[in-house]
mmCIF file with all atom_site columns, C-alpha atoms in Angstrom:
data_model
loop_
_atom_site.group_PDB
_atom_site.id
_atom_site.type_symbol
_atom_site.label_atom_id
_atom_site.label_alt_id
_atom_site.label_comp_id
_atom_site.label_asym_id
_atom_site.label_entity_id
_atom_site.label_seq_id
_atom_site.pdbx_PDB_ins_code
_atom_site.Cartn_x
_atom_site.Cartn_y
_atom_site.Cartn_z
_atom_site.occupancy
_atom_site.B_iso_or_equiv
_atom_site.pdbx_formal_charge
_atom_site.auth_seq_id
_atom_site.auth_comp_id
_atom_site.auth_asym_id
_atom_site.auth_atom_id
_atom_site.pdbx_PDB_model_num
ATOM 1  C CA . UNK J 1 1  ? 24.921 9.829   -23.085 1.00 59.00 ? 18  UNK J CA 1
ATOM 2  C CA . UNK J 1 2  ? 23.227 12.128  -25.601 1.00 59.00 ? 19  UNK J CA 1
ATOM 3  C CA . UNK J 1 3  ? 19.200 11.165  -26.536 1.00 56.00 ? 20  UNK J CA 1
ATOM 4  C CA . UNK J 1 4  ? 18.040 12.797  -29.322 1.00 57.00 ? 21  UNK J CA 1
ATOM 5  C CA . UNK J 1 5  ? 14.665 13.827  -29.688 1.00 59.00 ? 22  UNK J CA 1
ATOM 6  C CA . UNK J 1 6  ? 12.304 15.769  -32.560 1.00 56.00 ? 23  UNK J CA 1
ATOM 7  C CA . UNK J 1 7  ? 12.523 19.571  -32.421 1.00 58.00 ? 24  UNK J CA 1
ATOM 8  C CA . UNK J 1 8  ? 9.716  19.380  -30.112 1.00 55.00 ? 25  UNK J CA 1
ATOM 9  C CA . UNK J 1 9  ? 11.894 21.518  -27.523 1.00 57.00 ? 26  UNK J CA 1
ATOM 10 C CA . UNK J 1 10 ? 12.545 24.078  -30.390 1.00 62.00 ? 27  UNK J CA 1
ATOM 11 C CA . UNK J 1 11 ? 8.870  24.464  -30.792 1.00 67.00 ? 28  UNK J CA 1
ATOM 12 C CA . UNK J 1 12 ? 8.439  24.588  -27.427 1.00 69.00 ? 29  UNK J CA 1
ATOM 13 C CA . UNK J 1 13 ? 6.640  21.137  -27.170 1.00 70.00 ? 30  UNK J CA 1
ATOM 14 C CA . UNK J 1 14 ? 7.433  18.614  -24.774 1.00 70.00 ? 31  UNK J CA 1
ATOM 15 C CA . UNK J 1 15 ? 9.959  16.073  -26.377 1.00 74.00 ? 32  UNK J CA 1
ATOM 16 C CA . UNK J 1 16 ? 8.945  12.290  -26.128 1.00 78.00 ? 33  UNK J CA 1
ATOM 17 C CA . UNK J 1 17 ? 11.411 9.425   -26.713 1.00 82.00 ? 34  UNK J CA 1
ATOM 18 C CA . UNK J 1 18 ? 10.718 6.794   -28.377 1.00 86.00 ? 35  UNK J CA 1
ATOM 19 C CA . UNK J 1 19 ? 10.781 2.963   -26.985 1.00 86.00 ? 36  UNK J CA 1
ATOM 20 C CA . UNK J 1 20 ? 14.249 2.539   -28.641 1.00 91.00 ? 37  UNK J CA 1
ATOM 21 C CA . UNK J 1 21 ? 15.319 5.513   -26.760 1.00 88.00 ? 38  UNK J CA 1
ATOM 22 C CA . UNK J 1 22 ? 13.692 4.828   -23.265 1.00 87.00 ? 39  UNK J CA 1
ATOM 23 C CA . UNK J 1 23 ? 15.596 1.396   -23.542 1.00 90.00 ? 40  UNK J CA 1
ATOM 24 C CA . UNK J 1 24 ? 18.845 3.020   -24.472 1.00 92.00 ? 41  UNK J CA 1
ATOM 25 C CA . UNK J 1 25 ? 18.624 5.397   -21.875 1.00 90.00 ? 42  UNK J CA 1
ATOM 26 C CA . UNK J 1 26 ? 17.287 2.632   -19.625 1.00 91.00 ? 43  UNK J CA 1
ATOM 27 C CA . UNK J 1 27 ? 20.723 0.664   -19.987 1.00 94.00 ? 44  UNK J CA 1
ATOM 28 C CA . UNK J 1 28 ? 22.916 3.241   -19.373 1.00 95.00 ? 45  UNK J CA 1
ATOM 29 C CA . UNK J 1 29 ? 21.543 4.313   -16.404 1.00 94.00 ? 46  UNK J CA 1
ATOM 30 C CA . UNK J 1 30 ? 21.775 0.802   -15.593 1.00 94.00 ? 47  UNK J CA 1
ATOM 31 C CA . UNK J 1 31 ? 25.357 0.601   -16.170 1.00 96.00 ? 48  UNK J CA 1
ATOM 32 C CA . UNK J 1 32 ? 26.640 4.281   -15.211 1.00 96.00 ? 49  UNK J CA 1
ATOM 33 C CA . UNK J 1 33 ? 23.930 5.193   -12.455 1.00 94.00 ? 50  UNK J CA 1
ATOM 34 C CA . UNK J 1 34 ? 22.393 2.572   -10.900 1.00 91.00 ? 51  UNK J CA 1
ATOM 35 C CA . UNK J 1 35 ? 21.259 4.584   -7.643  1.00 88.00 ? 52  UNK J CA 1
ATOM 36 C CA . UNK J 1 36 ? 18.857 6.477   -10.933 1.00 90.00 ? 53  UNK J CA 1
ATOM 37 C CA . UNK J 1 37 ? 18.024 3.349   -12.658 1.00 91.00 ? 54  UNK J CA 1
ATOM 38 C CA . UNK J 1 38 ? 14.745 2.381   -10.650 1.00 87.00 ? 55  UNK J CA 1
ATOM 39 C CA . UNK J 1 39 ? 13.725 5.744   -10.932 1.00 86.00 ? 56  UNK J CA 1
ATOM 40 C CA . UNK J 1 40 ? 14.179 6.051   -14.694 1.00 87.00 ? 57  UNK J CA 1
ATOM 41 C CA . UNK J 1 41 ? 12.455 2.558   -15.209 1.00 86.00 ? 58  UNK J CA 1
ATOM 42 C CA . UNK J 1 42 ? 9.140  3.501   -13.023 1.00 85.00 ? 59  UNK J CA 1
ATOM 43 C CA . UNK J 1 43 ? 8.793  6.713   -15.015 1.00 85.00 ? 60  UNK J CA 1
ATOM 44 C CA . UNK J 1 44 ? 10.093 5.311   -18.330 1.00 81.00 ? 61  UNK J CA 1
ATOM 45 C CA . UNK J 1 45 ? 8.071  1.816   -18.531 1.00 77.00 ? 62  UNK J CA 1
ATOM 46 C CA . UNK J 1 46 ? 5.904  2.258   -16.215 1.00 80.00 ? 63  UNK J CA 1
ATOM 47 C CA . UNK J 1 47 ? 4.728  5.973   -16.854 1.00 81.00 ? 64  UNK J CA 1
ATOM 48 C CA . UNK J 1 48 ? 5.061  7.343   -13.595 1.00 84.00 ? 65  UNK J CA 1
ATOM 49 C CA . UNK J 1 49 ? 4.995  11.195  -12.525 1.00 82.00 ? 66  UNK J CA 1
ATOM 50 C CA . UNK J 1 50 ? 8.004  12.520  -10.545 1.00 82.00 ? 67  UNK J CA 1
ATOM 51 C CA . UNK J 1 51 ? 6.554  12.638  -7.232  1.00 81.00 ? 68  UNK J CA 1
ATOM 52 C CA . UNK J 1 52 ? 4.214  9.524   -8.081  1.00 83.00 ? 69  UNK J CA 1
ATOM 53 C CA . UNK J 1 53 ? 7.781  7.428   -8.037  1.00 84.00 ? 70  UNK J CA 1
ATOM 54 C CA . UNK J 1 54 ? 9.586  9.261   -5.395  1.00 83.00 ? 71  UNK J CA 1
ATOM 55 C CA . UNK J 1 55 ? 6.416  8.748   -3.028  1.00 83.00 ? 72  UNK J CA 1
ATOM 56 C CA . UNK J 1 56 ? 6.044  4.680   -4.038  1.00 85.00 ? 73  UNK J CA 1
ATOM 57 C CA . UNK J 1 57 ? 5.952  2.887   -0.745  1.00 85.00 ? 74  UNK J CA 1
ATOM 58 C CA . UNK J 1 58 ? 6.317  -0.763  -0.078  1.00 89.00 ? 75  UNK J CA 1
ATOM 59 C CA . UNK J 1 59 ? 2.385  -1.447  0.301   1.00 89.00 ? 76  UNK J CA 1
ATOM 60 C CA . UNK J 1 60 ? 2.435  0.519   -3.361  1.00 88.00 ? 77  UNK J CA 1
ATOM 61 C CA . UNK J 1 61 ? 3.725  -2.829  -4.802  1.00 90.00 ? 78  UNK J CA 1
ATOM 62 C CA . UNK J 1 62 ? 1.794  -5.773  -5.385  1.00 93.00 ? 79  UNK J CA 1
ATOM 63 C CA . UNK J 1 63 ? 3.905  -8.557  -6.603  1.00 91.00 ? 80  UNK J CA 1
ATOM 64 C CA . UNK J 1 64 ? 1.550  -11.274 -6.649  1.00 94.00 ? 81  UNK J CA 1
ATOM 65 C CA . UNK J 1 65 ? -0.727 -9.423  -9.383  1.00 93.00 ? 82  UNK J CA 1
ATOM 66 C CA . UNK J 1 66 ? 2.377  -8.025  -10.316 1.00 91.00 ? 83  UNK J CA 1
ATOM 67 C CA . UNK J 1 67 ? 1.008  -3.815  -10.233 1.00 91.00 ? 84  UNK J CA 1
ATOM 68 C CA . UNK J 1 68 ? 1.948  -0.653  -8.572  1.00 90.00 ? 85  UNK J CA 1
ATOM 69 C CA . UNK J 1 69 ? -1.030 1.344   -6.749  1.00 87.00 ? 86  UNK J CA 1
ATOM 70 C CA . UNK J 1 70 ? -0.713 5.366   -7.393  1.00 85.00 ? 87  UNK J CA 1
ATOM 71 C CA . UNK J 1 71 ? -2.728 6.573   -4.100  1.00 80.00 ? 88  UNK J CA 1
ATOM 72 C CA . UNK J 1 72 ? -2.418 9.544   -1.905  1.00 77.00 ? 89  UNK J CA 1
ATOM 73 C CA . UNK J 1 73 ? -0.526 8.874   1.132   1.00 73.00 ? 90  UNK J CA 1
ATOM 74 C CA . UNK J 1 74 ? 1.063  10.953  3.987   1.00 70.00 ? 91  UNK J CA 1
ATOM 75 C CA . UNK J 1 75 ? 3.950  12.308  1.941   1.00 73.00 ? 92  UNK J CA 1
ATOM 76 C CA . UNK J 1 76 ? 2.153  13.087  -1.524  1.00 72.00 ? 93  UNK J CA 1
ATOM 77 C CA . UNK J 1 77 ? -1.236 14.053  -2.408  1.00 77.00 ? 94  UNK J CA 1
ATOM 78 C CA . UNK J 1 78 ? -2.232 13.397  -5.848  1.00 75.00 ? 95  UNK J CA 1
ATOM 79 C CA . UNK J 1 79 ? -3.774 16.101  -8.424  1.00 75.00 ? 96  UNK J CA 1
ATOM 80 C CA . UNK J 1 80 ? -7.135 14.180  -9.459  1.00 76.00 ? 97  UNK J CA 1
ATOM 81 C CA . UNK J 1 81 ? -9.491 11.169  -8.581  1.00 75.00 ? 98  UNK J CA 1
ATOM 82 C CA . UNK J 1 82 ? -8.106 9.656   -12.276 1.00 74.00 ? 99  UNK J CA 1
ATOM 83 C CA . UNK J 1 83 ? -4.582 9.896   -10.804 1.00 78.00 ? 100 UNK J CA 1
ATOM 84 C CA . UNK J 1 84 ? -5.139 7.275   -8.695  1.00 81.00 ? 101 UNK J CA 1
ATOM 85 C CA . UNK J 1 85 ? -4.667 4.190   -10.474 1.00 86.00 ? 102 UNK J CA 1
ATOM 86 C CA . UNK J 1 86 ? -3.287 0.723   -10.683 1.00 87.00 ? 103 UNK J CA 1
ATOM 87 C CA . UNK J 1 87 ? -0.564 0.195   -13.241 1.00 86.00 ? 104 UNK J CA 1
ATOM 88 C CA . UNK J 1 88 ? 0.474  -3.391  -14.352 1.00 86.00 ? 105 UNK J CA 1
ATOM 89 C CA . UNK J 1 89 ? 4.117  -4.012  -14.410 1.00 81.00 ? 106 UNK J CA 1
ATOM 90 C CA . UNK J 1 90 ? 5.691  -6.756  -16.658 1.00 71.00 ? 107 UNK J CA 1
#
């Protein structure tokens, strides 16, 4: 699957898809790499840093208020007090 993007990379910018793209990209990792799909959707929809979604743990997720918790834990550390944060999830 190709995503195309602005000529941010040509600039040297960072390239950010739009929500048509994140949801095409979205369903094909759905249908072609499901073992990525979770991963993409944290970081796509939810916003989530790399580490921030490989470092989720089960007490992370609250499904009754329906958020995830970005703390530090044993495995990851994160960068700044504003990093951690409570993201709602729809």
């Amino acid at each position: 699957m190709r995503v195309k993007v602005a000529d941010a990379q040509a600039k040297g910018e960072a390239a950010i898809l739009t929500a048509k793209q994140i949801r095409g990209l979205l369903g094909w990792l759905k249908e072609n790499r499901p073992m990525v799909y979770l991963w993409g959707l944290l970081q796509g929809a939810a916003g989530l840093r790399n580490y921030e979604a490989i470092y989720l743990t089960e007490a992370d997720l609250d499904y009754e208020h329906r958020t995830i918790r970005v703390t530090s834990n044993a495995a990851h550390r994160v960068q700044t007090a504003a990093s951690n944060r409570t993201l709602p999830v729809a």
